[in-house]
XYZ file of C-alpha atoms in Angstrom:
669
model
C 195.955 157.601 152.268
C 192.981 158.397 150.009
C 192.958 160.681 147.016
C 190.717 162.087 144.342
C 191.870 164.218 141.432
C 191.601 167.470 143.403
C 192.274 166.567 147.028
C 193.687 163.913 149.318
C 193.283 162.606 152.846
C 196.455 161.625 154.673
C 197.244 160.363 158.132
C 199.165 162.960 160.187
C 201.672 160.269 161.191
C 202.157 156.650 160.092
C 200.876 155.484 163.484
C 197.399 156.838 162.719
C 194.683 155.140 160.657
C 191.869 156.580 158.573
C 188.311 155.977 159.714
C 186.368 153.523 157.554
C 183.147 155.017 158.880
C 183.795 158.684 158.068
C 186.332 158.611 155.216
C 183.971 160.099 152.610
C 183.102 163.066 154.837
C 186.728 163.459 155.919
C 187.976 163.432 152.320
C 185.372 165.991 151.243
C 186.436 168.278 154.101
C 190.168 167.873 153.529
C 192.194 170.840 152.305
C 195.199 168.708 151.350
C 195.838 168.805 147.597
C 196.228 165.649 145.552
C 199.817 164.494 145.327
C 201.624 164.143 142.038
C 203.169 160.685 141.528
C 206.679 161.784 142.517
C 205.335 163.524 145.618
C 203.434 160.374 146.504
C 206.572 158.276 146.033
C 208.553 160.658 148.256
C 205.888 160.522 150.958
C 205.809 156.729 150.895
C 209.559 156.865 151.437
C 209.033 158.329 154.916
C 207.884 154.978 156.335
C 209.333 151.493 156.565
C 205.834 149.976 156.516
C 204.740 147.757 153.639
C 202.888 149.909 151.072
C 200.104 148.730 148.759
C 199.044 151.312 146.179
C 195.520 150.809 144.793
C 195.195 152.918 141.646
C 191.564 153.067 140.513
C 192.228 155.798 137.957
C 192.780 155.553 134.220
C 195.647 158.041 134.488
C 198.568 157.587 132.102
C 200.716 159.797 134.345
C 200.287 157.516 137.356
C 200.795 154.416 135.194
C 204.097 155.852 133.996
C 205.277 155.831 137.621
C 204.476 152.165 138.253
C 208.089 151.077 137.565
C 209.339 153.499 140.231
C 206.720 152.412 142.757
C 207.526 148.750 142.148
C 211.279 149.368 142.290
C 210.722 150.814 145.781
C 209.024 147.525 146.740
C 205.577 149.148 146.694
C 202.873 146.694 145.657
C 200.513 147.967 142.935
C 196.866 146.897 142.515
C 195.031 148.462 139.592
C 192.332 148.067 136.913
C 194.103 150.730 134.793
C 194.223 149.315 131.259
C 196.442 152.128 129.981
C 199.346 150.917 132.090
C 199.444 147.599 130.244
C 198.168 148.503 126.776
C 199.839 151.772 125.841
C 203.571 152.080 125.224
C 205.293 148.690 124.875
C 208.473 149.927 126.560
C 206.452 151.108 129.567
C 204.790 147.693 129.808
C 208.192 145.985 129.776
C 209.442 148.325 132.513
C 206.358 147.727 134.658
C 206.535 143.938 134.381
C 210.324 143.919 134.726
C 210.174 146.006 137.912
C 207.665 143.718 139.628
C 208.405 140.678 141.765
C 209.555 138.036 140.889
C 211.075 139.354 137.637
C 212.872 141.802 139.889
C 213.413 139.868 143.152
C 213.506 143.187 145.037
C 210.404 144.616 143.355
C 206.869 145.016 144.645
C 204.006 142.715 143.732
C 201.763 143.616 140.777
C 198.063 142.767 140.352
C 195.802 143.905 137.509
C 193.087 141.262 137.150
C 190.417 143.927 136.669
C 192.219 145.467 133.678
C 190.528 142.795 131.524
C 187.021 141.556 132.259
C 186.415 143.492 135.493
C 185.931 140.755 138.117
C 186.271 137.791 135.754
C 189.421 135.649 136.213
C 190.845 136.344 132.750
C 194.376 137.446 133.666
C 194.829 134.758 136.325
C 193.490 132.010 134.044
C 195.890 132.968 131.275
C 198.776 133.099 133.758
C 197.909 129.635 135.034
C 197.822 128.234 131.500
C 201.191 129.725 130.626
C 202.937 128.912 133.902
C 201.845 125.279 133.808
C 203.423 124.858 130.377
C 200.355 124.983 128.142
C 200.645 126.536 124.688
C 198.004 129.164 123.960
C 197.022 129.090 120.289
C 194.091 131.485 120.117
C 192.014 133.758 122.354
C 188.599 134.926 121.184
C 185.575 136.445 122.807
C 183.297 139.316 123.718
C 185.421 141.569 125.894
C 183.039 144.477 126.442
C 179.968 144.414 128.652
C 178.696 147.441 126.751
C 179.064 145.770 123.353
C 177.582 142.558 124.720
C 174.463 144.372 125.954
C 174.100 146.272 122.678
C 174.402 143.316 120.316
C 172.448 140.852 122.474
C 169.502 143.261 122.252
C 170.085 144.548 118.713
C 170.558 141.081 117.164
C 169.144 138.465 119.550
C 169.146 134.764 118.723
C 165.343 134.777 119.008
C 163.302 137.717 117.758
C 163.967 140.771 115.630
C 165.692 143.073 118.070
C 165.514 146.846 118.305
C 166.897 149.686 116.256
C 170.602 150.339 116.718
C 170.201 153.924 117.971
C 167.488 152.867 120.430
C 169.700 150.149 121.893
C 172.613 152.574 122.275
C 170.342 155.000 124.150
C 169.058 152.188 126.381
C 172.613 151.113 127.175
C 173.537 154.667 128.146
C 170.447 155.054 130.336
C 171.242 151.724 132.046
C 174.773 152.901 132.827
C 176.498 150.436 130.489
C 178.229 153.102 128.378
C 180.534 155.985 129.136
C 178.856 159.432 129.357
C 179.773 159.754 125.686
C 178.896 156.393 124.055
C 181.500 156.994 121.371
C 184.137 156.048 123.944
C 182.702 152.516 123.797
C 181.661 152.355 120.146
C 185.136 153.203 118.814
C 186.378 149.730 119.850
C 189.462 151.074 121.606
C 188.444 149.709 125.016
C 188.277 146.179 123.592
C 191.536 146.747 121.721
C 193.327 147.704 124.959
C 192.259 144.447 126.600
C 193.533 142.446 123.632
C 196.885 144.225 123.743
C 197.228 143.211 127.401
C 196.500 139.543 126.691
C 198.562 139.462 123.496
C 201.614 140.758 125.336
C 201.127 138.125 128.014
C 201.294 135.342 125.398
C 204.490 136.782 123.942
C 203.327 139.050 121.105
C 205.109 142.402 121.183
C 202.157 144.588 120.184
C 203.222 148.223 120.139
C 199.770 149.751 120.720
C 196.069 149.552 119.808
C 196.892 151.132 116.443
C 199.064 148.158 115.454
C 196.093 146.017 114.324
C 192.619 146.443 112.781
C 190.026 147.939 115.140
C 186.518 148.472 113.739
C 184.776 151.619 114.950
C 180.973 151.726 115.033
C 180.914 155.523 114.995
C 179.689 156.886 111.655
C 182.368 159.095 110.128
C 179.911 161.976 109.974
C 179.373 161.858 113.754
C 182.990 161.585 114.911
C 183.212 165.340 115.520
C 179.970 165.817 117.420
C 180.474 168.256 120.258
C 178.909 165.988 122.904
C 177.480 162.561 123.584
C 173.982 163.990 123.584
C 174.461 165.461 120.098
C 175.804 162.116 118.930
C 172.737 160.244 120.225
C 170.430 162.798 118.680
C 171.925 162.295 115.205
C 172.579 158.523 115.398
C 169.078 157.367 114.193
C 169.905 158.650 110.714
C 172.466 155.855 110.412
C 170.343 152.956 111.707
C 169.975 151.525 108.201
C 173.714 150.803 107.979
C 173.690 148.580 111.080
C 170.350 147.042 110.039
C 171.957 145.831 106.792
C 174.742 144.158 108.775
C 172.192 142.354 110.964
C 169.998 141.332 108.014
C 172.921 139.927 106.021
C 173.872 137.661 108.928
C 170.254 136.693 109.560
C 169.837 135.472 105.984
C 172.526 132.884 106.750
C 170.941 131.868 110.036
C 173.572 133.802 111.985
C 173.820 136.751 114.366
C 176.435 139.472 114.689
C 178.582 140.114 117.748
C 181.406 142.556 118.497
C 184.443 140.412 119.311
C 188.181 140.490 119.696
C 190.583 137.725 118.727
C 194.258 136.885 119.077
C 195.745 134.286 116.725
C 199.090 133.517 118.337
C 200.540 131.487 115.470
C 199.744 134.197 112.899
C 200.608 136.966 115.359
C 197.303 138.548 114.353
C 195.012 140.644 116.546
C 191.592 141.861 115.375
C 188.622 143.767 116.806
C 185.274 144.135 115.103
C 181.854 142.783 114.136
C 181.787 139.079 113.273
C 179.023 136.640 112.304
C 178.307 133.542 114.431
C 175.967 130.581 114.112
C 173.086 130.878 116.547
C 174.283 127.779 118.406
C 177.702 129.230 119.089
C 178.564 130.072 122.720
C 179.296 133.683 121.787
C 175.917 134.062 120.053
C 174.069 132.781 123.117
C 175.299 135.427 125.569
C 172.736 137.179 127.768
C 172.624 140.696 129.158
C 176.039 142.309 129.449
C 178.030 139.098 129.946
C 181.528 138.701 128.611
C 182.821 135.415 127.255
C 186.467 134.609 126.575
C 187.580 131.341 124.972
C 191.164 130.079 125.375
C 192.181 127.639 122.644
C 195.299 125.790 123.804
C 197.334 122.702 123.016
C 196.210 121.063 126.252
C 192.487 121.743 125.800
C 192.479 120.875 122.097
C 189.348 121.648 120.105
C 187.271 122.328 123.239
C 188.371 125.730 124.539
C 188.589 126.743 128.170
C 185.782 129.300 128.564
C 185.406 132.070 131.124
C 181.993 133.729 131.122
C 180.158 136.212 133.316
C 179.484 139.854 133.992
C 182.409 141.830 132.634
C 181.255 145.388 133.230
C 179.816 147.483 136.027
C 181.049 149.111 139.186
C 180.259 146.241 141.541
C 182.065 143.501 139.601
C 185.039 145.776 138.888
C 185.226 146.613 142.589
C 185.130 142.888 143.317
C 188.064 142.303 140.946
C 190.138 145.050 142.538
C 189.194 143.952 146.070
C 190.145 140.338 145.300
C 193.525 141.521 144.041
C 193.951 143.623 147.181
C 193.274 140.573 149.375
C 195.844 138.579 147.398
C 198.322 141.428 147.783
C 197.851 141.578 151.544
C 198.350 137.817 151.796
C 201.453 137.866 149.609
C 203.045 140.855 151.324
C 202.298 139.342 154.723
C 203.417 135.913 153.589
C 206.673 137.309 152.211
C 207.519 138.647 155.643
C 206.165 135.587 157.444
C 208.400 133.051 155.701
C 211.407 135.322 155.590
C 211.368 135.623 151.838
C 211.542 131.864 151.324
C 209.892 131.357 147.968
C 208.051 128.273 146.757
C 206.025 127.045 143.792
C 205.139 129.721 141.233
C 207.672 132.182 142.613
C 210.553 129.727 142.185
C 209.444 129.092 138.609
C 209.198 132.826 137.859
C 212.574 133.538 139.433
C 214.210 130.847 137.288
C 212.581 132.326 134.179
C 213.802 135.794 135.160
C 217.318 134.391 135.663
C 217.252 132.954 132.148
C 216.059 136.230 130.658
C 218.707 138.264 132.481
C 221.413 135.601 131.989
C 222.421 134.926 135.560
C 222.355 131.831 137.744
C 221.474 131.543 141.415
C 224.210 130.093 143.626
C 223.179 126.932 145.473
C 225.161 126.606 148.704
C 225.481 123.313 150.560
C 224.901 124.125 154.226
C 225.725 121.743 157.051
C 225.275 123.895 160.159
C 223.791 127.122 161.447
C 227.198 128.712 160.906
C 227.343 127.937 157.162
C 223.721 129.081 156.837
C 224.600 132.450 158.378
C 227.666 132.879 156.167
C 225.596 132.231 153.041
C 222.702 134.508 154.034
C 225.104 137.340 154.868
C 226.643 137.115 151.409
C 223.258 137.176 149.676
C 222.074 140.089 151.810
C 225.178 142.139 151.056
C 224.802 141.443 147.334
C 221.020 142.002 147.481
C 220.542 138.785 145.539
C 218.458 135.604 145.836
C 220.150 132.449 147.079
C 219.524 128.704 147.232
C 220.376 126.981 150.507
C 220.502 123.225 150.131
C 221.267 120.204 152.266
C 222.690 116.927 151.038
C 221.914 113.669 152.810
C 225.302 113.739 154.549
C 225.021 117.437 155.369
C 221.561 116.911 156.826
C 222.864 114.096 159.045
C 225.632 116.403 160.251
C 223.008 119.017 161.070
C 221.365 116.487 163.409
C 224.697 115.337 164.860
C 227.180 112.692 163.756
C 226.450 110.721 166.915
C 222.850 110.013 165.837
C 222.156 106.655 164.196
C 221.316 106.909 160.516
C 220.689 103.314 159.451
C 217.149 104.217 158.325
C 217.999 107.806 157.325
C 216.544 109.038 160.622
C 219.440 111.425 161.287
C 219.305 112.820 157.750
C 215.538 113.322 157.967
C 215.714 114.959 161.395
C 218.654 117.139 160.397
C 217.043 118.302 157.151
C 213.767 119.183 158.876
C 215.596 120.945 161.742
C 217.736 122.855 159.253
C 214.671 123.916 157.274
C 212.931 125.276 160.358
C 216.106 127.052 161.439
C 216.482 128.710 158.031
C 212.833 129.770 158.047
C 213.346 131.283 161.507
C 216.448 133.367 160.753
C 215.859 134.243 157.080
C 213.528 137.223 157.809
C 216.480 139.113 159.253
C 218.305 139.027 155.919
C 215.471 140.284 153.673
C 216.430 138.436 150.490
C 214.584 135.695 148.550
C 215.640 132.224 149.732
C 215.003 128.903 148.006
C 215.254 125.997 150.459
C 216.405 122.880 148.623
C 217.720 119.373 149.238
C 220.307 117.812 146.979
C 221.605 114.526 145.572
C 219.088 111.909 146.635
C 220.351 108.655 145.112
C 218.275 105.472 144.872
C 219.541 104.109 148.182
C 218.627 107.414 149.846
C 214.995 107.587 148.726
C 213.762 106.856 152.299
C 215.393 110.174 153.213
C 213.294 111.917 150.564
C 210.151 110.125 151.731
C 210.699 111.392 155.265
C 211.249 114.974 154.112
C 208.131 114.882 151.961
C 206.152 113.658 154.955
C 207.360 116.813 156.701
C 206.458 118.871 153.610
C 202.902 117.585 153.643
C 202.484 118.171 157.372
C 203.793 121.738 157.018
C 201.525 122.325 154.015
C 198.420 121.354 155.973
C 199.215 124.022 158.537
C 200.754 126.787 156.427
C 199.575 126.260 152.859
C 203.057 125.664 151.460
C 205.673 122.896 151.717
C 208.497 123.093 154.253
C 211.116 122.951 151.489
C 210.994 124.874 148.229
C 212.263 121.883 146.276
C 214.055 118.525 146.281
C 216.426 116.939 143.780
C 216.557 113.253 142.954
C 219.914 112.044 141.646
C 219.407 108.679 139.979
C 222.236 109.238 137.525
C 223.731 105.838 138.379
C 220.500 104.102 137.336
C 218.927 103.360 133.959
C 217.459 106.452 132.287
C 213.888 105.083 132.211
C 213.990 104.247 135.927
C 215.408 107.711 136.618
C 212.609 109.487 134.764
C 209.705 107.354 135.965
C 210.811 107.452 139.599
C 211.133 111.231 139.498
C 207.751 111.466 137.773
C 206.223 109.488 140.647
C 207.599 111.911 143.215
C 206.684 114.922 141.090
C 203.058 113.783 141.215
C 203.219 113.659 144.988
C 204.594 117.096 145.748
C 205.639 120.262 143.994
C 208.021 121.566 142.966
C 210.671 118.881 142.384
C 214.057 119.089 140.697
C 214.990 116.313 138.286
C 218.635 115.387 137.831
C 219.981 113.369 134.893
C 223.473 112.228 133.914
C 226.342 111.266 136.171
C 226.999 113.957 138.716
C 226.628 112.886 142.348
C 228.532 114.375 145.225
C 231.695 113.281 146.925
C 230.239 114.354 150.238
C 227.733 111.504 149.936
C 230.191 108.869 148.806
C 229.569 109.284 145.067
C 232.836 109.909 143.254
C 232.742 109.672 139.481
C 236.359 110.439 138.673
C 236.963 107.034 137.108
C 233.741 106.846 135.062
C 234.010 106.399 131.282
C 234.217 109.881 129.806
C 231.351 109.242 127.343
C 228.995 108.643 130.251
C 229.560 112.181 131.465
C 227.691 113.725 128.542
C 223.889 113.560 128.518
C 222.267 113.056 125.117
C 219.693 115.550 123.754
C 217.154 112.743 123.327
C 217.337 112.009 127.048
C 216.810 115.668 127.926
C 213.759 115.805 125.654
C 212.393 112.577 127.138
C 212.718 114.048 130.636
C 211.117 117.321 129.577
C 208.233 115.599 127.787
C 207.471 113.270 130.699
C 207.714 115.807 133.508
C 206.112 118.782 131.760
C 202.972 116.685 131.321
C 202.782 116.568 135.127
C 204.008 120.003 136.174
C 206.231 122.860 134.993
C 208.145 122.779 138.275
C 211.301 120.873 137.441
C 214.884 121.477 136.375
C 217.442 119.252 134.708
C 221.105 118.769 135.628
C 222.436 117.607 132.273
C 225.896 116.083 132.231
C 228.338 118.015 130.079
C 231.561 116.716 131.592
C 230.745 117.535 135.213
C 232.428 115.361 137.802
C 232.874 115.640 141.558
C 236.267 115.033 143.094
C 238.468 116.709 140.460
C 239.651 120.014 141.785
C 242.758 121.016 139.867
C 242.039 123.742 137.283
C 242.099 122.269 133.813
C 241.214 118.738 134.914
C 237.492 119.265 134.389
C 236.790 118.893 130.660
C 233.498 120.724 130.357
C 231.551 121.247 127.143
C 228.859 123.791 128.071
C 228.065 124.295 124.380
C 226.202 120.971 124.610
C 223.599 122.686 126.794
C 222.717 124.984 123.917
C 222.181 121.949 121.701
C 219.934 120.406 124.365
C 217.784 123.530 124.475
C 217.564 123.695 120.682
C 216.528 120.044 120.491
C 213.803 120.406 123.133
C 212.555 123.586 121.417
C 212.412 121.807 118.063
C 210.650 118.717 119.405
C 208.087 120.599 121.483
C 207.502 123.485 119.091
C 208.127 125.865 121.969
C 208.500 129.558 121.222
C 210.940 129.804 124.127
C 214.588 129.678 123.071
C 215.442 128.054 126.411
C 212.489 125.835 127.322
C 214.354 123.859 130.016
C 215.703 125.044 133.375
C 219.232 123.631 133.577
C 221.477 123.086 136.614
C 225.295 123.219 136.796
C 226.583 120.478 139.113
C 230.125 119.369 139.828
C 232.071 122.286 138.407
C 234.997 122.495 140.812
C 237.994 123.733 138.875
C 235.810 125.277 136.150
C 236.710 128.623 134.630
C 234.594 131.759 134.716
C 234.188 131.511 130.933
C 232.726 128.004 131.278
C 230.268 129.187 133.908
C 229.297 132.169 131.722
C 228.698 130.029 128.641
C 226.654 127.485 130.606
C 224.481 130.272 132.019
C 223.950 131.685 128.512
C 222.328 128.361 127.589
C 219.700 128.502 130.326
C 221.511 127.342 133.479
C 219.626 128.896 136.401
C 221.324 127.186 139.345
C 225.012 126.598 140.062
C 226.057 124.260 142.857
C 228.894 125.519 145.035
C 230.344 123.171 147.605
C 234.028 122.240 147.548
C 235.288 125.800 147.037
C 233.181 127.023 149.934
C 234.228 124.245 152.248
C 237.804 125.309 151.695
C 236.912 128.998 152.053
C 235.311 128.262 155.433
C 238.439 126.448 156.534
C 240.814 129.246 155.540
C 239.346 131.714 158.012
C 239.674 129.262 160.881
C 243.074 128.022 159.713
C 244.541 131.500 159.442
C 243.144 132.475 162.820
C 244.608 129.387 164.486
C 248.015 129.971 162.919
C 247.988 133.628 163.869
C 246.768 133.044 167.435
C 248.529 129.718 168.035
C 250.348 130.951 171.119
C 247.063 132.242 172.598
C 245.116 128.987 172.322
C 247.591 126.457 173.687
C 246.144 126.777 177.198
C 243.272 128.478 178.982
C 245.664 130.791 180.822
C 249.049 132.079 179.781
C 250.211 133.602 176.505
C 253.102 135.762 175.200
C 251.649 138.738 177.081
C 251.997 137.025 180.472
C 251.756 133.681 182.285
C 248.559 134.737 184.075
C 246.812 136.256 181.059
C 243.447 134.533 180.292
C 242.855 133.258 176.748
C 239.047 132.923 176.711
C 238.567 135.707 174.170
C 240.843 133.759 171.800
C 239.562 130.194 172.167
C 235.855 131.045 172.486
C 234.229 129.225 169.526
C 232.245 132.362 168.713
C 235.535 134.008 167.755
C 237.221 131.439 165.534
C 234.013 130.042 164.038
C 233.134 133.595 163.061
C 236.386 133.861 161.130
C 235.308 130.879 159.042
C 231.945 132.521 158.375
C 233.660 135.686 157.179
C 235.894 133.966 154.627
C 233.089 131.718 153.403
C 230.740 134.681 153.034
C 233.359 136.596 151.068
C 233.840 133.633 148.744
C 230.071 133.293 148.164
C 229.940 136.969 147.177
C 232.649 136.390 144.594
């Protein structure tokens, strides 16, 4: 599908393709009108194919429909600044409708909305997602303004008259047909709004902060760009005074934008710079953006290059389109198993929306199927995890495991099985391993060998994550050992406190009660150590959790402690995030719904479910056996007759399925 403002070119059926050789001629000859956004959305709904919408317009009307496109799992690629810099509520809806903030949403790419083909958006995302703290962003954000000021006030030489340089910029194609659309500063202001919102400032619009216009008041109402250029020379003296004043101090003037995160201040306008400053030394129409962050200190991370022009903008959009194709294809390829950044974003979305993702211990293909069915029916993400004992069972209890060989083989086999069947369920899946104690570290080593081998071939690890449970060891050993593994592969899950799992022989029922409550200082120490390596970790803080106690009321949980942990980490790190740590709820058998709810409100993103589901799986089989007892006592002969066959009753596919049904129902609850 191709469209201009007055006509469109569509395939007659979804089996056809448009010709890349004749599309311009075909579009010019087409009599099909352009589709309004709702009509376009309706037409997209007639196919089950993956849709990527590339919007190269600056239309506010189309931007307003982005949330609906994304909600229909349509991926959006666009350089449209208005979508991300106009109404704040629209921006929130657009971002909130996109994957992974909405696990069912389409992907969203808008690199070219700031800096054309320069990696401004992606660089800022990388800084934020790896845990850096952005303090200030400053730079020349307009290729037009860069060209004008580099020629009007060069570091060496006098420079030309202001009106002459504006005319040259227009003739060279650096300005809009009416140069006032560049000189009013609004284009730069839009880009700053986009970046400011990304760093957490809720800027309502471009009118919410000072924006200096270079249009003389007397010329604001000129009837055309040509009239404006004709009258502009009369105001050259005003800009000459600005240049001379800076020159007397050994400085030059540049048109810049800045975001001071701490002061929550955004500004656009002319500013003086020493001639040795990086911004003063720009050439041609280059943009330069400096990111001042906690990690980079006094030496900012700088992105510089051509930030205007059709070719570089087309490159930015095309690069986003290639990423979109890879991500959409990859999503289908791995069956929605998510890794790395996507896991991190999903956890952050869970915190924002106050829900936790259930983590189901799976031990066989049957329990995998039961869990995936539940997630599919609820249209929700799920974590499938294997413990060391569960992984060994996956391989077969008859396989020797003295060197963790059965657990390694079973975990790897289970991971490949899940990757193979998950596409049929069409929900995001996190593939995780659980409770690796000190004595089980060879099991983890073997799985990470498999991760690295899979990564070499596919560009991602076999498992989404692993969890090390060294809660029986000294805290320092726990943290440093996990840090060592975190350096080897990403992402990793860090566990702290006494939790363990009865299925692996760790039963903490008799442990001193005080040992069941992790201290805030330990949580901060973990966060400080691991965040310096990677943002991809979570913490299972002990707040009374214990495996092996199943009677309601016997588990004395204090989820309010999790809120204190978050507050302490926030205070110590200076984080602006109210919940800077991803927390995990382990060992909650017998816990009440209120306890789960309170824990989740304090940033718990993952809740382990094991004992309840083991029993749920049993109940289906148990009830079937009791109900059909007289039909499974022999291969032939039942209450309906001595010669009646019983295969349809004792076939494992029948009674195992009953267990899957009851387990799946319990997962959905």
